Coordinates of C-alpha atoms (C1' of nucleotides) in Angstrom, one line a residue:
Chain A
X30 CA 110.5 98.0 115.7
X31 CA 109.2 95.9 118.5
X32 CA 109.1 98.1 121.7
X33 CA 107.3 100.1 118.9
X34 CA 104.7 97.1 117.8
X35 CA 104.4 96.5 121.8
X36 CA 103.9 99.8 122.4
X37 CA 100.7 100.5 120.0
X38 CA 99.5 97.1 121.1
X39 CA 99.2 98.0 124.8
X40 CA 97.0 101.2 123.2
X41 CA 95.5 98.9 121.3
X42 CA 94.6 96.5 124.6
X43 CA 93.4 100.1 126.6
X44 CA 91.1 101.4 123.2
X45 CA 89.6 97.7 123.3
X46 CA 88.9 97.8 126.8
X47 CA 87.7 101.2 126.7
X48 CA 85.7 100.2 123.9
X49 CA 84.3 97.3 125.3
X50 CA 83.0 99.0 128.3
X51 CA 81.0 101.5 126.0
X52 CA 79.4 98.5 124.4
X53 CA 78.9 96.3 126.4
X54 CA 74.8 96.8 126.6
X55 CA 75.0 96.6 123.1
X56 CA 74.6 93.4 121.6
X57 CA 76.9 92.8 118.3
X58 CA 75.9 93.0 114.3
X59 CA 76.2 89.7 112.6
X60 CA 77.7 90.4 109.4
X61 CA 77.4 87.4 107.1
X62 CA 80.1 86.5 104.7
X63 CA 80.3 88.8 101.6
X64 CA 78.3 91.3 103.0
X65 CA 78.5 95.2 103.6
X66 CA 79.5 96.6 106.8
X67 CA 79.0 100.1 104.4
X68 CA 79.3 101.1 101.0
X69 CA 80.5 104.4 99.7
X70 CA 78.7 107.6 100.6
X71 CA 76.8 106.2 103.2
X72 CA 76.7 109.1 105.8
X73 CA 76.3 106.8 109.1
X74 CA 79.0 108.0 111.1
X75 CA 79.8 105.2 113.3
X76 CA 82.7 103.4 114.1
X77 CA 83.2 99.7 114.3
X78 CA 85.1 97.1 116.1
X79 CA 85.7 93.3 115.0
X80 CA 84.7 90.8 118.1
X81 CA 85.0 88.1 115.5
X82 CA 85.9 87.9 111.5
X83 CA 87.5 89.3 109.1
X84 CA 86.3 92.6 107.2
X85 CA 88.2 94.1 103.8
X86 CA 88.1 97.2 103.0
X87 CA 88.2 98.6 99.5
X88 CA 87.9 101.6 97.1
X89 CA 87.0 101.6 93.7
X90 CA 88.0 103.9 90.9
X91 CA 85.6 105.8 88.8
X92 CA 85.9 102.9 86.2
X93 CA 85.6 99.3 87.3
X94 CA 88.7 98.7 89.4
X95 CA 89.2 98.4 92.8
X96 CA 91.8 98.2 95.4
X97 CA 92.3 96.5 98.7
X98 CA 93.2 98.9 101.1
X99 CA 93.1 97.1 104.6
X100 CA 92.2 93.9 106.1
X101 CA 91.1 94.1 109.3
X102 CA 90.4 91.3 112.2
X103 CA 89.5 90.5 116.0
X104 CA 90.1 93.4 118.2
X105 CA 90.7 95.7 115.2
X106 CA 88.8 99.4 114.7
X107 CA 87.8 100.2 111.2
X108 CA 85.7 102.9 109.5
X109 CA 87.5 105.8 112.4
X110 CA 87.6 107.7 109.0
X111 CA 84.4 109.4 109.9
X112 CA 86.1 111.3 112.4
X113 CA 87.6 113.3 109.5
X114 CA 83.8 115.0 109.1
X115 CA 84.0 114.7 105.6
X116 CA 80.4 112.6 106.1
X117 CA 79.9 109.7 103.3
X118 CA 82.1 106.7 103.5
X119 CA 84.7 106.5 100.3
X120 CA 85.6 103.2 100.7
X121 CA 83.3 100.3 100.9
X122 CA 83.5 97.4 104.1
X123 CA 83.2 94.0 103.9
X124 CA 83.2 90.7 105.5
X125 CA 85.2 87.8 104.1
X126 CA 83.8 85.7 106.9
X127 CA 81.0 85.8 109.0
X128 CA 81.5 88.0 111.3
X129 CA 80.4 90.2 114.7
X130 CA 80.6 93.5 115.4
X131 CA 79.9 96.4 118.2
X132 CA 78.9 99.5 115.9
X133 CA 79.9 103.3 118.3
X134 CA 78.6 106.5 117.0
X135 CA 81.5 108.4 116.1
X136 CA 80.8 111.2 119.0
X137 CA 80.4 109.0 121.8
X138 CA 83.4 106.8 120.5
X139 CA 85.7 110.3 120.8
X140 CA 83.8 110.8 123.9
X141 CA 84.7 107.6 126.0
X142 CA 88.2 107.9 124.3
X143 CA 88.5 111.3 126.1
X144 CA 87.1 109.7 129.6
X145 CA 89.3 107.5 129.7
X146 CA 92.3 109.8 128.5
X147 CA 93.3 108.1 125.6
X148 CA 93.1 111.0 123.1
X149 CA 96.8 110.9 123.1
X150 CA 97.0 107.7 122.0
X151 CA 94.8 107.4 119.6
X152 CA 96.7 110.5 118.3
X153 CA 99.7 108.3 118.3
X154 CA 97.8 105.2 116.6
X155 CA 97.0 107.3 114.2
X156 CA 100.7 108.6 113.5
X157 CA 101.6 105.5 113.2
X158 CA 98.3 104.6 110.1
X159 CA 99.9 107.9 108.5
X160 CA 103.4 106.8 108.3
X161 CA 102.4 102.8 107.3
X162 CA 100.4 104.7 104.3
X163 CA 103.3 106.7 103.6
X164 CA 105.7 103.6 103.2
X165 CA 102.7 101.8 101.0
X166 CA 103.0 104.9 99.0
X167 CA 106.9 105.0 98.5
X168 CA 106.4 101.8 98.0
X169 CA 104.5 101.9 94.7
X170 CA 106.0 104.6 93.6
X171 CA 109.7 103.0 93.2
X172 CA 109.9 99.5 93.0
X173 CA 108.5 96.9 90.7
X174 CA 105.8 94.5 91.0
X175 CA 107.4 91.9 92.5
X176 CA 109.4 93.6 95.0
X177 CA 105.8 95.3 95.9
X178 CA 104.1 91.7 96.3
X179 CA 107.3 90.9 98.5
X180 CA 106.6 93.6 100.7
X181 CA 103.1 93.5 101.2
X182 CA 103.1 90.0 102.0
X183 CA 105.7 90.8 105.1
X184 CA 103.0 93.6 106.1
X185 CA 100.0 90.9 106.1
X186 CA 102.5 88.4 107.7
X187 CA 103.1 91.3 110.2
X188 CA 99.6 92.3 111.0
X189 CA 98.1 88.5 111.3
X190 CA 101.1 86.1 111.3
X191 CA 101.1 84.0 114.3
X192 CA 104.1 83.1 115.4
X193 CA 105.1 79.7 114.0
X194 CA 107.5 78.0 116.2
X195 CA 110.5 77.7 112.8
X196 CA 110.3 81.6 112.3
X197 CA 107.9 81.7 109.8
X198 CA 104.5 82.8 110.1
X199 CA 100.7 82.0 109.0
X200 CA 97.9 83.9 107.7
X201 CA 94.4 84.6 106.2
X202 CA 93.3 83.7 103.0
X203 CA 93.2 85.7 100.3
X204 CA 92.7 85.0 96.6
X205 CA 95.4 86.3 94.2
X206 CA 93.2 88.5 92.5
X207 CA 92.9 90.6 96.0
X208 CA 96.7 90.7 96.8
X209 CA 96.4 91.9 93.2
X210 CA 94.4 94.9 94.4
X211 CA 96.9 95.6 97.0
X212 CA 99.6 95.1 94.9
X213 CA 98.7 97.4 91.9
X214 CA 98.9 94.5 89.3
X215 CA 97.0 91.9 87.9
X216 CA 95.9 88.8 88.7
X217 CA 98.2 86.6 86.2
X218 CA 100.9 88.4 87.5
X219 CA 100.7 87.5 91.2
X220 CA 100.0 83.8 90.3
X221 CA 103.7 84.3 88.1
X222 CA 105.2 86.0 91.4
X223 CA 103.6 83.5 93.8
X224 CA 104.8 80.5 92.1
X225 CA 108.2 82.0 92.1
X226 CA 108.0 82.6 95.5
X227 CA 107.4 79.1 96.2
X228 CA 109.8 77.5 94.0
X229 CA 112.6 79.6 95.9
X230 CA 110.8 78.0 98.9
X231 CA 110.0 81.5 100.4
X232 CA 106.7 80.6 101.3
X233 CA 104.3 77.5 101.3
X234 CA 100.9 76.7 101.2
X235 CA 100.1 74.5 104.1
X236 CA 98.1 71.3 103.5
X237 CA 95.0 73.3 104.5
X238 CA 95.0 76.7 102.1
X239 CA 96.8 78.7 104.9
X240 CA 99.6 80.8 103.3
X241 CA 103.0 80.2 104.9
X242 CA 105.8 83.1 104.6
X243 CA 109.1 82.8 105.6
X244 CA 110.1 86.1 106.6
X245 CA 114.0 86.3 106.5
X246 CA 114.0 84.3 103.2
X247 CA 111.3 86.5 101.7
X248 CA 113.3 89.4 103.1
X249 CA 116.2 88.5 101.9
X250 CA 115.4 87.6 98.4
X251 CA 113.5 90.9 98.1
X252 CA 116.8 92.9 99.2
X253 CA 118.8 90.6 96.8
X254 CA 116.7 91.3 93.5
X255 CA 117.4 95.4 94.2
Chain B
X29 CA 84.0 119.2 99.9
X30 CA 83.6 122.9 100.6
X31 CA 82.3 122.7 104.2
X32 CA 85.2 120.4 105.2
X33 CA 87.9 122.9 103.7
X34 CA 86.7 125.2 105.6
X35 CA 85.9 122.9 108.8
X36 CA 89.7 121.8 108.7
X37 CA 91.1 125.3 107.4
X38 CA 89.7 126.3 111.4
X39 CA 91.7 123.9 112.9
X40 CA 94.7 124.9 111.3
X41 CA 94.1 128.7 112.8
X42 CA 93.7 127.5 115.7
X43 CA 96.2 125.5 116.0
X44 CA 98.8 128.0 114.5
X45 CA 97.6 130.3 117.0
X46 CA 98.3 127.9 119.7
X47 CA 101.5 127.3 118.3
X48 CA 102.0 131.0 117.8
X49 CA 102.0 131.1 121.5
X50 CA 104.2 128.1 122.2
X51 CA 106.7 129.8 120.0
X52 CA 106.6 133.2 120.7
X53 CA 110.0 133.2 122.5
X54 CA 112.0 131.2 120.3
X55 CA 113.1 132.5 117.2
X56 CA 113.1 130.9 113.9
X57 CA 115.8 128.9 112.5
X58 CA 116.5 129.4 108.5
X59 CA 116.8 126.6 106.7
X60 CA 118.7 127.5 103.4
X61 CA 116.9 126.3 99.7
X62 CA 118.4 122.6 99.2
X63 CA 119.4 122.3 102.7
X64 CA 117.8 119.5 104.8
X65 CA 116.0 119.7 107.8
X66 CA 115.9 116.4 108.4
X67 CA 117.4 113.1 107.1
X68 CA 116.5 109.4 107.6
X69 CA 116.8 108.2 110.7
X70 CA 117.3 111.4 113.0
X71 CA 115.6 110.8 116.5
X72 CA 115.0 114.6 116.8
X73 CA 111.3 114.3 117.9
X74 CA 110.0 117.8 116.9
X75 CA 107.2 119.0 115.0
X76 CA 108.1 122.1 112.8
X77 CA 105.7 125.1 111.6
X78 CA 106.8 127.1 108.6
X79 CA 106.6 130.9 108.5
X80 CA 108.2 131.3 105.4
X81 CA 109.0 128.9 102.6
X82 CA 108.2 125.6 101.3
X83 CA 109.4 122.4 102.8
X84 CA 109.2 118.8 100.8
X85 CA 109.2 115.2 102.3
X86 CA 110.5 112.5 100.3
X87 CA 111.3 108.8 101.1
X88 CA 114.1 106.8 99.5
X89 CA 113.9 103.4 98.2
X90 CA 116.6 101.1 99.7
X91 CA 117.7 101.5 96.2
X92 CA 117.9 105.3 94.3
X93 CA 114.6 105.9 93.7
X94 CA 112.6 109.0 95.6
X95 CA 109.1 108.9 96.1
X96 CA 107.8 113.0 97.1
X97 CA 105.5 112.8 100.0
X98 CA 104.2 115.8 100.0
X99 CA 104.8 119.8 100.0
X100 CA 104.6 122.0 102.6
X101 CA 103.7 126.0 102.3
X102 CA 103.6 128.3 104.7
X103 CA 101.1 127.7 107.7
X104 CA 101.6 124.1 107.6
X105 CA 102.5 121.7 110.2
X106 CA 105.3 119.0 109.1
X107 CA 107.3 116.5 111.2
X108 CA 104.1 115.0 112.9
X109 CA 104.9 111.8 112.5
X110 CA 107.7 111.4 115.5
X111 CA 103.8 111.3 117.3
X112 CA 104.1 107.7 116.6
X113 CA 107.0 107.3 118.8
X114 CA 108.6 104.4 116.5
X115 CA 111.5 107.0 116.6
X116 CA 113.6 107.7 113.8
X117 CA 112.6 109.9 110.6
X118 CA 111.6 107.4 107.4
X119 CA 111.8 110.9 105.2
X120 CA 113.9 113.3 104.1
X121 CA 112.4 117.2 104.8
X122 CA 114.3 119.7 102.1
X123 CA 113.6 123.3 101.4
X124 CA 112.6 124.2 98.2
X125 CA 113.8 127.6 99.1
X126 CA 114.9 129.5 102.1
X127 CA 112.2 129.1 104.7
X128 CA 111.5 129.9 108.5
X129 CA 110.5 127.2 110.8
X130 CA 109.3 127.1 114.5
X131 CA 110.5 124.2 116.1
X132 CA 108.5 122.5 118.9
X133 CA 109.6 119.4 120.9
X134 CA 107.1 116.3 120.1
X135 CA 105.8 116.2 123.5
X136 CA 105.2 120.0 124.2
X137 CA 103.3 120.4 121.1
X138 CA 100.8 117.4 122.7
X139 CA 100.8 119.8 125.6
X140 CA 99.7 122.8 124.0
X141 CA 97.0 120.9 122.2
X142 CA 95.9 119.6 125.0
X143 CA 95.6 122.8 127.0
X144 CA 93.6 124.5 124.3
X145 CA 91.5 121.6 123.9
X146 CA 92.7 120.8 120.4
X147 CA 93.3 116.9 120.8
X148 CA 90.2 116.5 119.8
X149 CA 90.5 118.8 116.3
X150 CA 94.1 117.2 116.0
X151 CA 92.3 113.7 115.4
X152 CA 90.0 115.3 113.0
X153 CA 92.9 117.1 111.1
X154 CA 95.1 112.9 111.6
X155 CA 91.5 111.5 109.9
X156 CA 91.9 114.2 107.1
X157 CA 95.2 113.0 106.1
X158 CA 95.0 109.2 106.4
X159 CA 91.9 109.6 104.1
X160 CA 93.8 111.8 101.6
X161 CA 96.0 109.3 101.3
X162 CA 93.9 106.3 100.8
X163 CA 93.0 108.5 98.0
X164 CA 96.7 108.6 96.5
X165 CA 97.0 105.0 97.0
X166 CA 94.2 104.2 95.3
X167 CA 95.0 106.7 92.7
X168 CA 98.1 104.9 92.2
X169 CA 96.9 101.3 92.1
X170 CA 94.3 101.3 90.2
X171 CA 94.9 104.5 87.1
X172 CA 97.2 104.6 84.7
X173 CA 99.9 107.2 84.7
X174 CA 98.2 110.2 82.5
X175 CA 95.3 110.2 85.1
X176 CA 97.8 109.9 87.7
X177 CA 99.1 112.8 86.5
X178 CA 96.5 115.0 86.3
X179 CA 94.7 114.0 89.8
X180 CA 98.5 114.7 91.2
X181 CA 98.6 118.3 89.4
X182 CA 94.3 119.1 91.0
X183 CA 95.6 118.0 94.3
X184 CA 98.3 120.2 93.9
X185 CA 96.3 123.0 92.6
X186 CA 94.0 122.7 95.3
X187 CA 96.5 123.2 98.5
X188 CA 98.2 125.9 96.9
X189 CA 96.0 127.1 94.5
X190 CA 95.4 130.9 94.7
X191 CA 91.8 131.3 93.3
X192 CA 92.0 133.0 90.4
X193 CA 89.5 134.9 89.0
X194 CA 88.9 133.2 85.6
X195 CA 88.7 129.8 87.8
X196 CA 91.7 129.0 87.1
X197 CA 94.7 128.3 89.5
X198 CA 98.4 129.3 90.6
X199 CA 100.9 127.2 92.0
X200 CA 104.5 127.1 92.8
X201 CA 107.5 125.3 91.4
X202 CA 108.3 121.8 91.0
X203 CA 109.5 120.3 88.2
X204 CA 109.2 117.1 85.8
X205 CA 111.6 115.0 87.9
X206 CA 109.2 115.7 91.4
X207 CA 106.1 115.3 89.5
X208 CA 107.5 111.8 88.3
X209 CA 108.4 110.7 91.7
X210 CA 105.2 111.7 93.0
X211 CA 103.0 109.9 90.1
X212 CA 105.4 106.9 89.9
X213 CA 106.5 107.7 86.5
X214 CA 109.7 108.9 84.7
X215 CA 110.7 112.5 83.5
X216 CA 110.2 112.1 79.7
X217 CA 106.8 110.6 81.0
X218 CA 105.7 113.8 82.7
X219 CA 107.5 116.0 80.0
X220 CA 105.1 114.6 77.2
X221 CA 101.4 114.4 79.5
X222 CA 102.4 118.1 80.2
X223 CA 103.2 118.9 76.9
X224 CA 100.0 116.8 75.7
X225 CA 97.9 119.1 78.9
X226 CA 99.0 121.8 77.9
X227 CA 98.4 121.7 74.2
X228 CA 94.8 120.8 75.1
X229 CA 94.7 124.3 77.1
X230 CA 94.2 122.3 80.2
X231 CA 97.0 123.9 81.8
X232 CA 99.5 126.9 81.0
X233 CA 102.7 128.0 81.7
X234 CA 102.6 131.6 83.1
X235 CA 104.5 134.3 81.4
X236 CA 106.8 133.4 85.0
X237 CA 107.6 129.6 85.5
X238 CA 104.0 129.5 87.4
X239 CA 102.1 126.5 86.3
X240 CA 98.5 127.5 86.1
X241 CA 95.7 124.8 85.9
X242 CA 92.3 124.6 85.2
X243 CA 90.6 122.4 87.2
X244 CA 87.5 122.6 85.2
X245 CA 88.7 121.9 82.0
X246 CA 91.4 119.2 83.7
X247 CA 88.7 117.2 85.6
X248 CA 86.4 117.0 82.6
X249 CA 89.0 115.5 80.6
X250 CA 90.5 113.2 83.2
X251 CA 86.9 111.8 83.4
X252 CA 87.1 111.7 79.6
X253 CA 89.7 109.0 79.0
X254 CA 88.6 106.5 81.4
Chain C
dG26 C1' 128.1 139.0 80.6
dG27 C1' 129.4 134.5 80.2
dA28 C1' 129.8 129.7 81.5
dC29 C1' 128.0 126.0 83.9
dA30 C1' 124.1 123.6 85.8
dA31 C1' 119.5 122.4 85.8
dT32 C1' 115.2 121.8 83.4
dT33 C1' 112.6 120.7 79.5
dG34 C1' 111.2 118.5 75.0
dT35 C1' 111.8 114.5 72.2
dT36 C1' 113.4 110.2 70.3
dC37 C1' 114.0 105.1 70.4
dA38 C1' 114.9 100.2 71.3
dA39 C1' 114.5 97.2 75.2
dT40 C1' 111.5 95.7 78.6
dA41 C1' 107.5 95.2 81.7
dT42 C1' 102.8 94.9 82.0
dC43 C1' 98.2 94.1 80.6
dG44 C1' 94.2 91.6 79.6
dA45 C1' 92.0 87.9 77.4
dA46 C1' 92.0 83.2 76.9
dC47 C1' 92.1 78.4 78.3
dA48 C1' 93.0 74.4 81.2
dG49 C1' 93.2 72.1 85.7
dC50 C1' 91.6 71.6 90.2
dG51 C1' 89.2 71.6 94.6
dC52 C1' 85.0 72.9 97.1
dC53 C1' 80.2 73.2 97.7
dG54 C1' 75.5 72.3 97.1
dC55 C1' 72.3 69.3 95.6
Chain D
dG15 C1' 78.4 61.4 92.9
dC16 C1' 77.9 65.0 89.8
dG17 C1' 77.8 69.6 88.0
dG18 C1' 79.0 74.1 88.6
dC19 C1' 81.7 77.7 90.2
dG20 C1' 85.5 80.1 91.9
dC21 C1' 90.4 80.0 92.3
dT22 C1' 94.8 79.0 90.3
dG23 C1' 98.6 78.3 86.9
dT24 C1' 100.1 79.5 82.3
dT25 C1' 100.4 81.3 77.7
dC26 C1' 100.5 85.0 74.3
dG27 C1' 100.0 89.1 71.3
dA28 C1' 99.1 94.0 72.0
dT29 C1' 100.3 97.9 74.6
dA30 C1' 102.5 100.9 78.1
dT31 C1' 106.6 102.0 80.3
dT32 C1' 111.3 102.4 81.0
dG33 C1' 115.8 104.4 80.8
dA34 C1' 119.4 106.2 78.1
dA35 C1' 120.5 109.6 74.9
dC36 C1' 120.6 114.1 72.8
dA37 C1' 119.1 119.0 71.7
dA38 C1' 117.2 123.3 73.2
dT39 C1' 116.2 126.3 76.7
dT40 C1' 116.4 128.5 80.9
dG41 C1' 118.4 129.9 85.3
dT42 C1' 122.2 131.0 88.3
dC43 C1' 126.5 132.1 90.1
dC44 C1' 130.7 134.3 89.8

DNA sequence: GGACAATTGTTCAATATCGAACAGCGCCGC
DNA sequence: GCGGCGCTGTTCGATATTGAACAATTGTCC
């Protein structure tokens, strides 16, 4: 797990630097908070990356609902989907905080990936988006809602926790009724599941709105309820 | 929709000819219906091609439950995911019946794709796949299981749907119990939508255990019980 | 051909989940 | 400071879903 995590990071470190040299006559897009990045069907095939903020991304069903399917930050890519050629976004991006982005037409962006002979690990860091989707999936597919709360707040913990010196970790903010969208439930039903989680003292909210999760608790307490 | 089939439907020639060539020496091993050709945490890091048969991936919950990834037919490329190089299978690939595989180490198959200049069309075909299953996820989180259901059984239908004339569609076995773990839902669940499908002449039962669908009819009345 | 195993159709009570409603609370803008 | 607004915590009846059970049916292996 963590040569692993260290491993895509230092592709992560050479796409970014890669990337930044291709951009770095551009100047960024200001995205303000609440805006769209895109929305679905729009046929601009570009891909972005995050200098600064935080940008969601989300699908909505035929009906009303939606679902969170990423949250993305600094030195993140989103919207590589394009690459697919199946032209027209499906899923729509945007900010939760002001932020700035460098926008790379999807040619050039496989382009200077090539140059710089990293094909090969974007192949890789894209393995690696295929087999995290395939343990969401499992995911929803057996346990309850709870347990699939549980594990979704180790993944955000994962992706954005910094590491707090007690082993716990901090994070974003995100509103119940999002981790609700995530989750696959609804937004009573996380508040239940949160204040659970708290009483069992598996995570905190910091004095300032900042989620606190303590992983091996959590962890534990998720294994324990199988 | 159409264009991109066929867009990606290239790809997979050419890659199975450059595989064809990679494998041209060795000979096939059979892998017996029921038999495994991988488990769990087997460090193998291959990538398989089937000749013959049908191959299905499924991931265990830390408890019982099964979650079915995905079928493979012949044609198709499985085992992929040991690109990520976090080691270690997370699924469980069975044969639904005797097949034939090719099996090519992880790091020659990068090789051959390189050399015929298919990096490039492996991203595209990576793209494909992490957008399909956005698609399931957001199937799963946000419909209720009927629909889930029915979008399961087009999907189905249209990777190994032989067109048939009447626009209608073939398909190959799998029963109640693997629909259920691919929807999320139980047998008797399944049992009864199928039943309830089928007496709205949305799908049939071929005269042989095929399961025929029609998408038409199917769609239309998935779109009618939002 | 017959017996056993697997698959399907169906039921039912127990349980989980939804969604609508309402109250408290903190933040922001004015 | 004050109102409004968005987020949270909590309740509840209506509804969907589970899981266990039992026939009926089919397939399969000797």
């Amino acid at each position: 797990m963590i040569q692993e995590a260290s491993q895509s990071d230092q592709f992560k470190e050479q796409m970014q630097g890669s990337l930044f040299n291709e951009t770095k006559n551009s100047s960024p897009i200001k995205i303000g908070k609440h805006d769209h990045v895109y929305t679905p069907g729009d046929e601009r095939e570009t891909v972005y990356f995050i200098e600064k903020g935080q940008i969601k991304l989300v699908m909505a069903s035929s009906e009303g609902k939606e679902c969170m399917l990423a949250i993305h930050g600094p030195g993140d890519v989103f919207g590589e989907l394009c690459l697919s050629g199946l032209g027209g976004r499906l899923e729509t991006a945007t900010a939760m905080e002001d932020s700035f982005l460098k926008e790379i037409p999807c040619t050039k962006f496989l382009d200077r990936l090539a140059q710089d002979s990293l094909l090969e690990g974007f192949i890789k860091y894209l393995a690696v988006r295929v087999a995290d989707q395939q343990a969401v999936i499992a995911n929803l597919v057996t346990v309850d809602s709870e347990q699939r709360l549980g594990t979704t707040l180790l993944q955000i913990a994962r992706k954005f926790g910094k590491k707090d010196p007690r082993s716990i970790r901090i994070e974003v903010k995100i509103s119940h009724e999002e981790l609700g969208t995530m989750v696959g439930t609804t937004r009573p039903r996380v508040s239940v599941f949160m204040q659970r989680f708290r009483n069992l003292d598996l995570i905190e909210y910091n004095t300032e709105h900042h989620l606190i999760i303590k992983e091996k608790k959590l962890t534990a307490y998720l294994t324990s309820i199988l």
